[in-house]
Coordinates of C-alpha atoms in Angstrom, one line a residue:
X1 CA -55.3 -128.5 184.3
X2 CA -57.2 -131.7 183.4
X3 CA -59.7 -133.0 185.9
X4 CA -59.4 -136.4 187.3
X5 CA -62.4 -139.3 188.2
X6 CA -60.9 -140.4 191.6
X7 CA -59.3 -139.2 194.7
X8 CA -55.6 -137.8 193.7
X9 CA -52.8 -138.6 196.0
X10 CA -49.6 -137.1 194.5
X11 CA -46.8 -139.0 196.2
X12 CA -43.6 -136.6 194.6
X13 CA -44.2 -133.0 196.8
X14 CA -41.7 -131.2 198.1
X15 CA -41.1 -127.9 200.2
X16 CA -38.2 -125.5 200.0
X17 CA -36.7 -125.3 203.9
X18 CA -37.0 -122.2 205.7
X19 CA -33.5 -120.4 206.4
X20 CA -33.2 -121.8 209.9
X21 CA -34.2 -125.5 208.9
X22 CA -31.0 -126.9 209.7
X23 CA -30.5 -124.9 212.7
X24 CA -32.9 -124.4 214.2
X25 CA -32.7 -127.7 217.0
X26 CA -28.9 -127.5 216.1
X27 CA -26.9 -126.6 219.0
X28 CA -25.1 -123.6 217.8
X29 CA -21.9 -125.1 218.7
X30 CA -21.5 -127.5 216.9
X31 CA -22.3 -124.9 213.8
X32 CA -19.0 -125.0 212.5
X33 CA -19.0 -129.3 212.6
X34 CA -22.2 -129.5 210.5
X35 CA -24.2 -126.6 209.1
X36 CA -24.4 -122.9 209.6
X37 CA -25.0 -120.2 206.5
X38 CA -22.1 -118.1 205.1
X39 CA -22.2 -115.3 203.4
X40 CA -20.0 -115.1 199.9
X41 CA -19.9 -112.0 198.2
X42 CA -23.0 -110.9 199.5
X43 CA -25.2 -114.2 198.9
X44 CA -26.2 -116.4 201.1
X45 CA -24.7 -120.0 201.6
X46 CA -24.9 -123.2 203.6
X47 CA -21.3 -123.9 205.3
X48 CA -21.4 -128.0 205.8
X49 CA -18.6 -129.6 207.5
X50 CA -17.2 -126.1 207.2
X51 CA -16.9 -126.3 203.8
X52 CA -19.2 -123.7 201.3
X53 CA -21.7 -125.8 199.2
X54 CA -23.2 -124.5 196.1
X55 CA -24.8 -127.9 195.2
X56 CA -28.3 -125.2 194.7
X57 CA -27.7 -121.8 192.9
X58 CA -29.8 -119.9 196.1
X59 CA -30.6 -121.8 199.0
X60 CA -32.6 -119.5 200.4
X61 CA -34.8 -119.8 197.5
X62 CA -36.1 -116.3 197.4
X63 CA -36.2 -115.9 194.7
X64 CA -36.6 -118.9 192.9
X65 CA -37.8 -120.2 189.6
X66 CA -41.6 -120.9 188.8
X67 CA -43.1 -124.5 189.2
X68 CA -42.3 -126.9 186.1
X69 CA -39.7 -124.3 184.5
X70 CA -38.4 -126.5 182.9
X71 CA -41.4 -129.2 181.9
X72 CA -41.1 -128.6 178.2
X73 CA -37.1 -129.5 178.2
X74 CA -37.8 -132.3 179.5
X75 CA -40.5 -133.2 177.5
X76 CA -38.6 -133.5 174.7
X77 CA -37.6 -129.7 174.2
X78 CA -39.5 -129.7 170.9
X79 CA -38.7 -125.6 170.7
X80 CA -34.7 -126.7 171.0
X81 CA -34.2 -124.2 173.9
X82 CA -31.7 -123.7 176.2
X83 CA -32.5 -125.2 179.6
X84 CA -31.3 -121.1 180.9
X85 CA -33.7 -119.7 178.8
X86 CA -36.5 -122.1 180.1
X87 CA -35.8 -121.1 183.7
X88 CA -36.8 -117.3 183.1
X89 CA -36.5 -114.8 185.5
X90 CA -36.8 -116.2 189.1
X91 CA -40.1 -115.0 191.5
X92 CA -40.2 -114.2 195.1
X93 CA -41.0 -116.9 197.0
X94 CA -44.5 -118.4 197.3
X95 CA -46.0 -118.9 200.6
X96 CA -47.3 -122.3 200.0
X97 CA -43.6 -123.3 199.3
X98 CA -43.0 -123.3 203.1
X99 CA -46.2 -122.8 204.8
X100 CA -48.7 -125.6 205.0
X101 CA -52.0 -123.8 205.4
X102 CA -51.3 -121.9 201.9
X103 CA -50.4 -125.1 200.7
X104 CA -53.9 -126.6 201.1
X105 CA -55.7 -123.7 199.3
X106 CA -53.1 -124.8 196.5
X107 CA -54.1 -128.3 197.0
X108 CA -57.7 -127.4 196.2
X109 CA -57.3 -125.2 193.4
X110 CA -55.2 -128.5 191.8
X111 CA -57.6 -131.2 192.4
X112 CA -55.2 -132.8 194.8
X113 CA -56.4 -134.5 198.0
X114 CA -53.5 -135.5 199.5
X115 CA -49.6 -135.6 198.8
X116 CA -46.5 -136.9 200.7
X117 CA -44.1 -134.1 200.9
X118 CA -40.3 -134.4 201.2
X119 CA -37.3 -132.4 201.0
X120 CA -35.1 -130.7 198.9
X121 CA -32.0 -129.2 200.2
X122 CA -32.5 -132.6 202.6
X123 CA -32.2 -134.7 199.9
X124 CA -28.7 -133.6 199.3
X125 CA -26.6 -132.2 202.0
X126 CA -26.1 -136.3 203.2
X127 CA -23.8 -137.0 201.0
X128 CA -21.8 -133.6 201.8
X129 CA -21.0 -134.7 205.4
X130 CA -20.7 -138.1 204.9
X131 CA -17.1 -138.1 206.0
X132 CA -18.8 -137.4 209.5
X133 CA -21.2 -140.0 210.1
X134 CA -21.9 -138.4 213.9
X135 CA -22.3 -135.2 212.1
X136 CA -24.9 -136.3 209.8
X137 CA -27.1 -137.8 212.8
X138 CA -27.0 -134.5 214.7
X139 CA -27.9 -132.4 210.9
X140 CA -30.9 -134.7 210.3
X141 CA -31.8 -135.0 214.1
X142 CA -31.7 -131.0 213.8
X143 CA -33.5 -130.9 210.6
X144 CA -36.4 -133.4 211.7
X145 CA -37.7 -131.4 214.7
X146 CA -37.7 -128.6 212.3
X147 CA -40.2 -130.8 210.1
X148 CA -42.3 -131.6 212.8
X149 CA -42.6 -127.7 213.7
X150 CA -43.4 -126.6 210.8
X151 CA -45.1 -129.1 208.6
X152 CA -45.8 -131.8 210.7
X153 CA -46.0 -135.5 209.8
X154 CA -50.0 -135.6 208.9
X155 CA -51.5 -132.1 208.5
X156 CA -55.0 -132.6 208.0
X157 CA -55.7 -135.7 206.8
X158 CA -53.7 -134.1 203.7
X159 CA -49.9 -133.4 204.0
X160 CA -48.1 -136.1 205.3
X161 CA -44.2 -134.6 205.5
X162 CA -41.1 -137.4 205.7
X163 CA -38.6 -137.5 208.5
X164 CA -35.7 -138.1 207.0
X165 CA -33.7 -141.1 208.1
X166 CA -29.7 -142.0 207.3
X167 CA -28.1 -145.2 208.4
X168 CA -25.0 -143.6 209.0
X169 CA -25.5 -145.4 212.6
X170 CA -27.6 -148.1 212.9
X171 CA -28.4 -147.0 216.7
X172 CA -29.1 -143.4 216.1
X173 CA -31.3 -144.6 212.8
X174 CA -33.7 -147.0 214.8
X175 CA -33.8 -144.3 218.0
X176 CA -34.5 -141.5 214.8
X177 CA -37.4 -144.0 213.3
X178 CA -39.0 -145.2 216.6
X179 CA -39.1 -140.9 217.0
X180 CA -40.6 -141.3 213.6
X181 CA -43.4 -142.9 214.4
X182 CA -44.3 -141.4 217.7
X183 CA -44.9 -139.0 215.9
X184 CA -47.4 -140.1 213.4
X185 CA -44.8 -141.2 210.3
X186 CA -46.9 -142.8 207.4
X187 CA -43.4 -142.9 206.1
X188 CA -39.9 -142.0 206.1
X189 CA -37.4 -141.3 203.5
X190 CA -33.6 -142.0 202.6
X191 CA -31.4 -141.5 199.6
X192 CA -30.5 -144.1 197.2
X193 CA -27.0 -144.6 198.4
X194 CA -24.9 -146.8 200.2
X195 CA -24.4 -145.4 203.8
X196 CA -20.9 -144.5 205.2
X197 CA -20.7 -145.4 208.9
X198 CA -17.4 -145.1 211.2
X199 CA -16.2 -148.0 209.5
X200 CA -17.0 -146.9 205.7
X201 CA -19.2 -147.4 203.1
X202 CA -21.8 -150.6 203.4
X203 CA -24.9 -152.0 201.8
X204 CA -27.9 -150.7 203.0
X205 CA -29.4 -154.2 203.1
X206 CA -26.0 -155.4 205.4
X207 CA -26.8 -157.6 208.3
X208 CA -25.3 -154.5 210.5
X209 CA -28.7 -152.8 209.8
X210 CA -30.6 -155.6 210.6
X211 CA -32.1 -153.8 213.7
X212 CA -33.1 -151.2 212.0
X213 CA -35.5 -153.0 208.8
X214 CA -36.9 -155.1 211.7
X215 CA -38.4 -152.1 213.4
X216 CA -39.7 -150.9 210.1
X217 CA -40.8 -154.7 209.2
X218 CA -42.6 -154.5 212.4
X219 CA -44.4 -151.2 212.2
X220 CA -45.6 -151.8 208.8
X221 CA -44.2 -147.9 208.3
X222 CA -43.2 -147.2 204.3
X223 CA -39.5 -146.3 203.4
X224 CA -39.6 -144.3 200.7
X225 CA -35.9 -143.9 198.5
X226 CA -35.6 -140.7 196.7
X227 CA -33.5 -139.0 194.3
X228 CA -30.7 -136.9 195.7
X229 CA -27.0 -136.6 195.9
X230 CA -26.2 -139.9 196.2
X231 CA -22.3 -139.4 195.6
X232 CA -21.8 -141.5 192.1
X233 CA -18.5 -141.4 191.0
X234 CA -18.6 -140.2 187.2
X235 CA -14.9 -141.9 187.0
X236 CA -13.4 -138.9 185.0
X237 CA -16.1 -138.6 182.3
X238 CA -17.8 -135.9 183.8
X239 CA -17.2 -133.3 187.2
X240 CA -18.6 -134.8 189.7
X241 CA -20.5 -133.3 193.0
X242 CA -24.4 -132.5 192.8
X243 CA -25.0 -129.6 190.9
X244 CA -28.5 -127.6 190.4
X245 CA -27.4 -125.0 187.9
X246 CA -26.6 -125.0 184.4
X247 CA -23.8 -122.7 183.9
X248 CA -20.3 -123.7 184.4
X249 CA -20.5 -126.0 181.1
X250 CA -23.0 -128.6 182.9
X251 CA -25.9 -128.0 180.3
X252 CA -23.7 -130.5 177.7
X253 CA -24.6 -133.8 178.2
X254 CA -22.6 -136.3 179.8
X255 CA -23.2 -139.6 182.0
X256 CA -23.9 -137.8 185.1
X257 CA -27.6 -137.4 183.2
X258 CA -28.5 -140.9 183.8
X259 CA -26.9 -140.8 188.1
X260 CA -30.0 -140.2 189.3
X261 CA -31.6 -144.1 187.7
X262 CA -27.7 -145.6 188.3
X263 CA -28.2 -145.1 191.9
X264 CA -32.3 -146.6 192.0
X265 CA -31.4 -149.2 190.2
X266 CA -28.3 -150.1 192.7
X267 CA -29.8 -149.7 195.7
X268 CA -33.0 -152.1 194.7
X269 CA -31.1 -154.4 193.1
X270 CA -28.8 -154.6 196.6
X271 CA -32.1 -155.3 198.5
X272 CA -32.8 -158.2 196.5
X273 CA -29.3 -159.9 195.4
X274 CA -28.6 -159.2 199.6
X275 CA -32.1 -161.1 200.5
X276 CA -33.5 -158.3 202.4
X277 CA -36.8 -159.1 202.0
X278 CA -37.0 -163.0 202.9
X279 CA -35.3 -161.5 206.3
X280 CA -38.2 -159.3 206.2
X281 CA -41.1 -160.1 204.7
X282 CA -43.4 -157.2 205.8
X283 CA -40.9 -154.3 204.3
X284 CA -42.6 -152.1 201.8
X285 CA -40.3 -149.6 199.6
X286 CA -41.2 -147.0 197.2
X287 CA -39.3 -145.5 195.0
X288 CA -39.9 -142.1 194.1
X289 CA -38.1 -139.2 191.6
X290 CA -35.7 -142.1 190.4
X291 CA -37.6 -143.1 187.1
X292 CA -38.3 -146.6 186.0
X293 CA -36.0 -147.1 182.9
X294 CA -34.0 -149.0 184.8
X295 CA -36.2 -151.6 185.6
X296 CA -36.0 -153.8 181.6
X297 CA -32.6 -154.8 182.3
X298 CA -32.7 -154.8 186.2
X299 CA -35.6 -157.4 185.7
X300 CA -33.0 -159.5 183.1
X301 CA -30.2 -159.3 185.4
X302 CA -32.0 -160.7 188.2
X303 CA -33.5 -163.5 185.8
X304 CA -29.9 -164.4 184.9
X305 CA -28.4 -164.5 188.4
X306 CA -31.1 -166.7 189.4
X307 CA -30.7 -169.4 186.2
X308 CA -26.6 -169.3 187.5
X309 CA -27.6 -169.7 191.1
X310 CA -30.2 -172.1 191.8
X311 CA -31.5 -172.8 194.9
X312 CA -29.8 -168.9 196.4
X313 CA -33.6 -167.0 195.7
X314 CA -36.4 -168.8 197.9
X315 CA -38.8 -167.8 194.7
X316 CA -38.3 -166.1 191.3
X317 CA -36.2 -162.1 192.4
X318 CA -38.2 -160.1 190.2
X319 CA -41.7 -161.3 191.8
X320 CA -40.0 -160.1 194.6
X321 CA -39.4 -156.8 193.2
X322 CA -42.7 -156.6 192.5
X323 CA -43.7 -157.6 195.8
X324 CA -42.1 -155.6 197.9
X325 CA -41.3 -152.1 195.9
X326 CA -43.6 -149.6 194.1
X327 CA -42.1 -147.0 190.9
X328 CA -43.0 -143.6 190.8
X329 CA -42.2 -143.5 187.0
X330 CA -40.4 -140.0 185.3
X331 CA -43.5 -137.9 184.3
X332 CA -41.9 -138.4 181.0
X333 CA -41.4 -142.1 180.9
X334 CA -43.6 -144.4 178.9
X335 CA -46.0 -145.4 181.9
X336 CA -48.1 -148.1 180.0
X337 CA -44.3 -149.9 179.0
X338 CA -43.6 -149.6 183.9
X339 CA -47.1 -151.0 184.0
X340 CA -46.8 -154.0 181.8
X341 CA -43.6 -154.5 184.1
X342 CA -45.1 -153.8 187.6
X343 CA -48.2 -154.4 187.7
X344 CA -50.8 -151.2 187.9
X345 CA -50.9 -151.9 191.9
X346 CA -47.2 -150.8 192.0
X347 CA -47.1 -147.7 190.2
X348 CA -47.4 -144.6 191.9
X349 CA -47.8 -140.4 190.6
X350 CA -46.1 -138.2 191.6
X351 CA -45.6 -134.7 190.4
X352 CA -42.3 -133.3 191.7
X353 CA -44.1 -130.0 192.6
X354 CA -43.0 -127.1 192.5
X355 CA -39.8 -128.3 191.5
X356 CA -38.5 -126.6 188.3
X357 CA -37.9 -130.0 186.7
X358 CA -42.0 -131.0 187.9
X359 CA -45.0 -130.6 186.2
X360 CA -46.6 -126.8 186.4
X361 CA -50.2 -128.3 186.6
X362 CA -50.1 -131.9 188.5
X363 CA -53.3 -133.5 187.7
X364 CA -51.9 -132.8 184.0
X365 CA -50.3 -136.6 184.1
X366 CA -53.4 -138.3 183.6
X367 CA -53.1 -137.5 179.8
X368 CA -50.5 -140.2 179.6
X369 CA -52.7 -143.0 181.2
X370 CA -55.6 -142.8 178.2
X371 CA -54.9 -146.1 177.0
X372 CA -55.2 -147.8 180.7
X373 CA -58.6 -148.8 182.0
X374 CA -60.4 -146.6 184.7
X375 CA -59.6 -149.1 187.9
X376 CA -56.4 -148.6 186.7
X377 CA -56.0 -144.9 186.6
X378 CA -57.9 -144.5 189.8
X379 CA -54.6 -146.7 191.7
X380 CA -51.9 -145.1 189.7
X381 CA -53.4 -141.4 190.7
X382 CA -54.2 -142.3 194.2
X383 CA -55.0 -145.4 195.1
X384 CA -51.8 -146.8 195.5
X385 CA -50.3 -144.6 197.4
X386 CA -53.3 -145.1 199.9
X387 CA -52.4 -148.3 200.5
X388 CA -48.8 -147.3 200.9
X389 CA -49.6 -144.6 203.3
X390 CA -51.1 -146.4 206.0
X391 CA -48.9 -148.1 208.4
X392 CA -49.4 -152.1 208.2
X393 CA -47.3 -153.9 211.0
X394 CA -46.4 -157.4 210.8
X395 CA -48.7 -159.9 212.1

């Protein structure tokens, strides 16, 4: 573990939900409609929309495979194993996975301060019940309260959990923030997808939900879009449907590798080619577990639509971007190269811990900002995030 010079603020945690997470403020009758478990064969699954998912290989996650498994695959795999053989044999579940005092001892044995924590089975059961747009606001309503229960939204000082919102319905989604920040929200979180309402798919940057980016323009609150199931089509190139395992052939590769940056890069780009941010100057989005690839030819697309439109973009779109959005790079991405592009005020760490496909030891990252200069370093670790956690509404 390397030792860092300033505060750390890792802004990529995540928990693994206890078993009734879902159900827990889910009235059991409408079970079948949205979530319940199931058992198959002896193992424990989620039912959603009464369908089995098997998106995650155990969803109970006891047990489940160690912290940053599989760190050196994506690293590079310089060995040239098999992402099966990197995962080992799986280990009962830790308590600081789902329990936040445990969490804080871990905190302080890893030289973190502070993190923002978010889900994991949250992050992808949206897209599963999309065809239900009611049925996703009573899931997440569900699945919130849970959250506050158990993790709270600021836990001292330290562990600032998420809601999580989805603008399946643009009432329900400003009634779920304005719950949001009753209770204490430094931010919330969405997937990087376009929403499905009762009249189908739209931009999340559509006038329609207009109500709901004025509420967060006016509370100064941070959305944060992470990586999830965001329901890409793969057109025939590859299965599609989220998928956490290996087996079943999906260890070759194919284009579904590069879904998780193909959806980022849409949904940013449809905040700015849409104008969100003249509408609402005060918005502040962060974009976290979706890499920052993306952004060299995101940045000359925007450049070119604004040479073929004059006059549409009150100022140049990518000092926009760089306005309004912060990157929370790939721990494996070139972080000097999203720095030269961002600015060091808009980059932000963040672990993905305990996922398998995080960092075993988080502080570790710092070993890829050596050539940067201190100041710098001390915002990308922390500082940024800082800024980003505290609430600033709109004067």
């Amino acid at each position: 573990m390397h030792t860092v010079d300033s505060p750390v603020f890792d802004a990529d945690n995540h928990y693994y939900e206890a078993l009734d997470a879902f159900t827990r403020h889910l009235n059991p009758a409408d079970g079948p409609r949205v979530i319940q478990w199931a058992d198959v064969g002896g193992r424990k699954y989620h039912a959603i929309g009464g369908r089995i998912c098997r998106a995650v290989t155990n969803p109970t996650f006891d047990p489940v495979s160690p912290a940053g498994s599989l760190m050196e695959y994506f690293r590079g795999n310089p060995d040239g194993r098999s992402p099966l053989e990197l995962l080992g044999k799986p280990e009962p579940i830790r308590p600081e996975y789902r329990d936040r005092d445990a969490r804080l001892k871990v905190m302080d044995a890893q030289g973190i301060e502070k993190i923002w924590l978010f889900p994991t089975l949250g992050m992808v059961y949206e897209d599963l019940l999309k065809h239900d747009p009611g049925g996703v606001i009573l899931m997440f309503r569900a699945f919130n309260r849970w959250l506050v229960e158990d993790w709270g939204t600021e836990y001292q000082n330290r562990i600032f959990a998420a809601p999580y919102i989805s603008l399946a319905d643009v009432d329900e989604a400003v009634a779920e923030l304005e719950w949001a920040l009753d209770q204490g929200a430094r931010s919330v979180v969405m997937r990087a997808a376009a929403p499905t309402t009762d009249g189908g798919p739209r931009s999340p940057s559509d006038e329609m939900f207009d109500p709901f980016w004025a509420r967060v323009n006016e509370s100064g609150i941070t959305v944060v879009v992470h990586a999830g199931d965001a329901g890409l089509s793969s057109n025939g190139y590859a299965p599609d449907g989220f998928s956490a395992t290996f087996k079943g052939g999906r260890s070759t590769p194919n284009i579904k590798m590069f879904a998780i940056e193909r959806a980022a890069h849409d949904f940013l780009a449809t905040l700015i080619l849409e104008r969100l941010f003249e509408r609402f100057p005060n918005i502040r989005v962060a974009s976290v577990e979706n890499g920052s690839e993306f952004l060299a030819p995101l940045f000359r697309k925007l450049a070119g639509t604004k040479r073929k439109m004059p006059g549409y973009f009150s100022e140049d779109p990518v000092v926009t971007f760089r306005r309004h959005i912060w990157i929370n790079p790939f721990w494996e991405d070139d972080v000097n190269e999203i720095v030269d592009f961002m600015g060091d005020d808009r980059v932000i760490f963040g672990s993905d811990w305990p996922h398998i496909e995080g960092m075993q030891e988080p502080t570790d990252w710092v070993t890829e900002l050596q050539k940067l200069e201190p100041e710098s370093v001390a915002r990308i670790m922390g500082g940024n995030v800082s800024v980003l956690n505290e609430r600033q509404p709109a004067r």
